[in-house]
Coordinates of C-alpha atoms in Angstrom, one line a residue:
M30 CA -9.6 13.7 -4.2
Q31 CA -12.2 14.9 -2.1
D32 CA -15.0 12.8 -2.2
V33 CA -16.0 10.5 1.2
G34 CA -16.6 7.7 -0.2
T35 CA -17.7 4.7 1.7
K36 CA -16.3 3.5 5.0
V37 CA -14.5 0.1 4.6
K38 CA -12.8 -2.0 7.6
I39 CA -9.4 -2.5 6.3
K40 CA -7.1 -5.8 7.5
L41 CA -3.3 -5.1 6.0
V42 CA -0.9 -8.1 6.1
S43 CA 3.0 -6.5 5.4
S44 CA 5.7 -9.5 5.2
I45 CA 9.1 -8.7 4.7
I46 CA 12.1 -10.6 4.2
P47 CA 15.3 -7.8 4.6
T48 CA 18.7 -8.6 2.4
D49 CA 20.5 -9.5 6.1
G50 CA 17.3 -10.6 8.2
E51 CA 14.8 -13.3 8.8
L52 CA 10.7 -13.0 7.8
E53 CA 8.7 -10.2 9.7
T54 CA 5.0 -10.2 9.5
Y55 CA 2.5 -7.0 10.8
E56 CA -1.0 -7.2 11.0
I57 CA -3.0 -4.3 11.8
W58 CA -6.5 -3.2 11.1
L59 CA -7.8 0.1 10.2
Q60 CA -10.5 1.9 9.1
G61 CA -10.6 3.5 6.0
S62 CA -12.7 4.8 3.0
Y63 CA -13.1 3.3 -0.5
V64 CA -13.7 5.3 -3.5
E65 CA -14.1 4.6 -7.3
K66 CA -13.1 7.5 -9.3
A67 CA -12.3 7.5 -13.1
G68 CA -11.8 3.8 -14.0
S69 CA -9.9 3.1 -10.6
C70 CA -10.3 2.4 -7.0
Y71 CA -8.8 3.8 -3.9
L72 CA -8.1 3.1 -0.7
R73 CA -7.7 5.9 2.0
Y74 CA -6.9 5.2 5.8
E75 CA -4.4 7.2 8.6
E76 CA -1.9 5.5 10.7
M77 CA -0.2 6.3 13.8
Q78 CA 3.2 4.7 13.9
K79 CA 5.7 5.8 16.9
E80 CA 3.7 9.0 17.3
A81 CA 3.8 9.6 13.3
H82 CA 0.8 10.4 11.8
I83 CA 0.4 9.1 8.5
R84 CA -2.0 9.3 5.7
T85 CA -2.3 6.8 3.2
T86 CA -3.8 6.2 -0.4
V87 CA -3.6 2.8 -2.4
K88 CA -4.7 3.0 -6.2
L89 CA -5.9 -0.3 -7.1
A90 CA -5.6 -1.9 -10.0
N91 CA -4.4 -5.1 -11.6
G92 CA -0.9 -4.9 -13.2
Q93 CA -0.4 -1.5 -12.0
A94 CA -0.6 0.2 -8.3
F95 CA 0.3 3.0 -6.3
I96 CA 1.2 3.8 -2.6
L97 CA 0.7 7.3 -1.4
R98 CA 1.3 8.3 1.9
G99 CA 1.9 11.4 3.4
G100 CA 2.0 13.5 6.8
D101 CA 4.9 13.0 8.9
V102 CA 6.5 10.8 5.8
N103 CA 6.0 11.3 2.3
M104 CA 6.3 8.6 0.6
R105 CA 5.0 7.3 -3.2
L106 CA 5.4 4.0 -3.9
P107 CA 4.6 2.7 -7.4
L108 CA 4.2 -0.6 -8.6
N109 CA 4.1 -2.3 -12.2
I110 CA 4.2 -6.0 -13.4
E111 CA 5.7 -5.2 -16.0
Q112 CA 8.6 -3.2 -15.2
K113 CA 11.0 -1.4 -12.4
E114 CA 9.4 1.6 -11.2
N115 CA 11.0 4.8 -9.5
G116 CA 9.5 6.2 -6.6
H117 CA 10.8 8.1 -3.3
Y118 CA 10.9 8.4 0.7
E119 CA 10.9 11.5 2.4
S120 CA 11.5 12.1 6.2
V121 CA 12.8 14.7 8.6
Y122 CA 16.6 13.0 7.8
G123 CA 16.0 13.7 3.9
T124 CA 14.7 11.9 0.2
L125 CA 15.7 8.5 -0.7
P126 CA 14.9 7.4 -4.2
L127 CA 13.6 4.3 -4.3
V128 CA 12.5 1.2 -6.7
T129 CA 10.3 -1.5 -7.0
K130 CA 10.4 -4.5 -9.2
T131 CA 6.9 -5.8 -8.9
Y132 CA 6.6 -10.0 -8.9
A133 CA 3.0 -10.1 -8.6
L134 CA 0.1 -7.9 -8.8
A135 CA -3.1 -9.0 -7.9
F136 CA -6.9 -7.0 -7.4
E137 CA -9.6 -8.6 -6.3
P138 CA -12.7 -6.4 -6.1
N139 CA -16.5 -8.6 -5.2
R140 CA -18.7 -6.3 -8.0
G141 CA -21.3 -7.1 -5.5
S142 CA -20.7 -4.9 -2.4
I143 CA -17.9 -3.0 -1.3
Q144 CA -15.3 -5.8 -0.5
G145 CA -11.9 -7.2 -2.0
Q146 CA -8.5 -7.9 -1.8
F147 CA -5.6 -6.7 -2.8
I148 CA -1.7 -8.4 -3.3
A149 CA 1.5 -7.1 -4.0
H150 CA 5.2 -9.0 -4.1
Y151 CA 8.1 -7.2 -4.5
D152 CA 11.6 -6.2 -4.2
L153 CA 12.1 -2.7 -3.0
I154 CA 15.3 -1.5 -4.4
V155 CA 16.9 1.7 -2.0
G156 CA 20.8 3.0 -3.5
G157 CA 20.8 0.4 -6.1
A158 CA 20.2 -2.4 -3.6
V159 CA 18.1 -4.7 -2.6
A160 CA 16.9 -4.1 0.8
G161 CA 14.1 -7.1 1.0
N162 CA 11.5 -8.7 -0.4
Y163 CA 7.8 -7.3 0.2
K164 CA 4.3 -9.0 0.6
L165 CA 1.2 -6.5 0.7
E166 CA -2.2 -8.0 1.6
I167 CA -4.9 -5.5 2.1
H168 CA -8.3 -6.8 2.5
Y169 CA -11.5 -4.7 3.2
T170 CA -15.1 -4.7 3.6
E171 CA -18.0 -2.2 3.7
V172 CA -18.9 -1.5 7.1
K173 CA -22.4 -1.0 7.4

């Protein structure tokens, strides 16, 4: 995807309940871009995490989405409300197969302007065991 897209401000809220732990919530604000292409919407942004540089693309739709990460870690995380999906996570330590079981998936774009929200609620399964229950909320607004 070579399109530069429209610049957007992104608020990302991630809530995780690990199988053996308590609720953890992270909120970050990012600058990114929004692109509509071939009937799909994409949000792209970059993060720095503990000296790791990660490029993220989120393909948004109702009923199905993908989170693709590249850079110092590589991840493909498919989300599908109708069935479990297989993905993977790669780092310097190796590759882990992932499975997602999605409970809720909503993409609500504002057709009058470039802004909207995406919400996903899913279990992340690693090695056959549920690693945790995740809720991801992404709100985006065009930067003018």
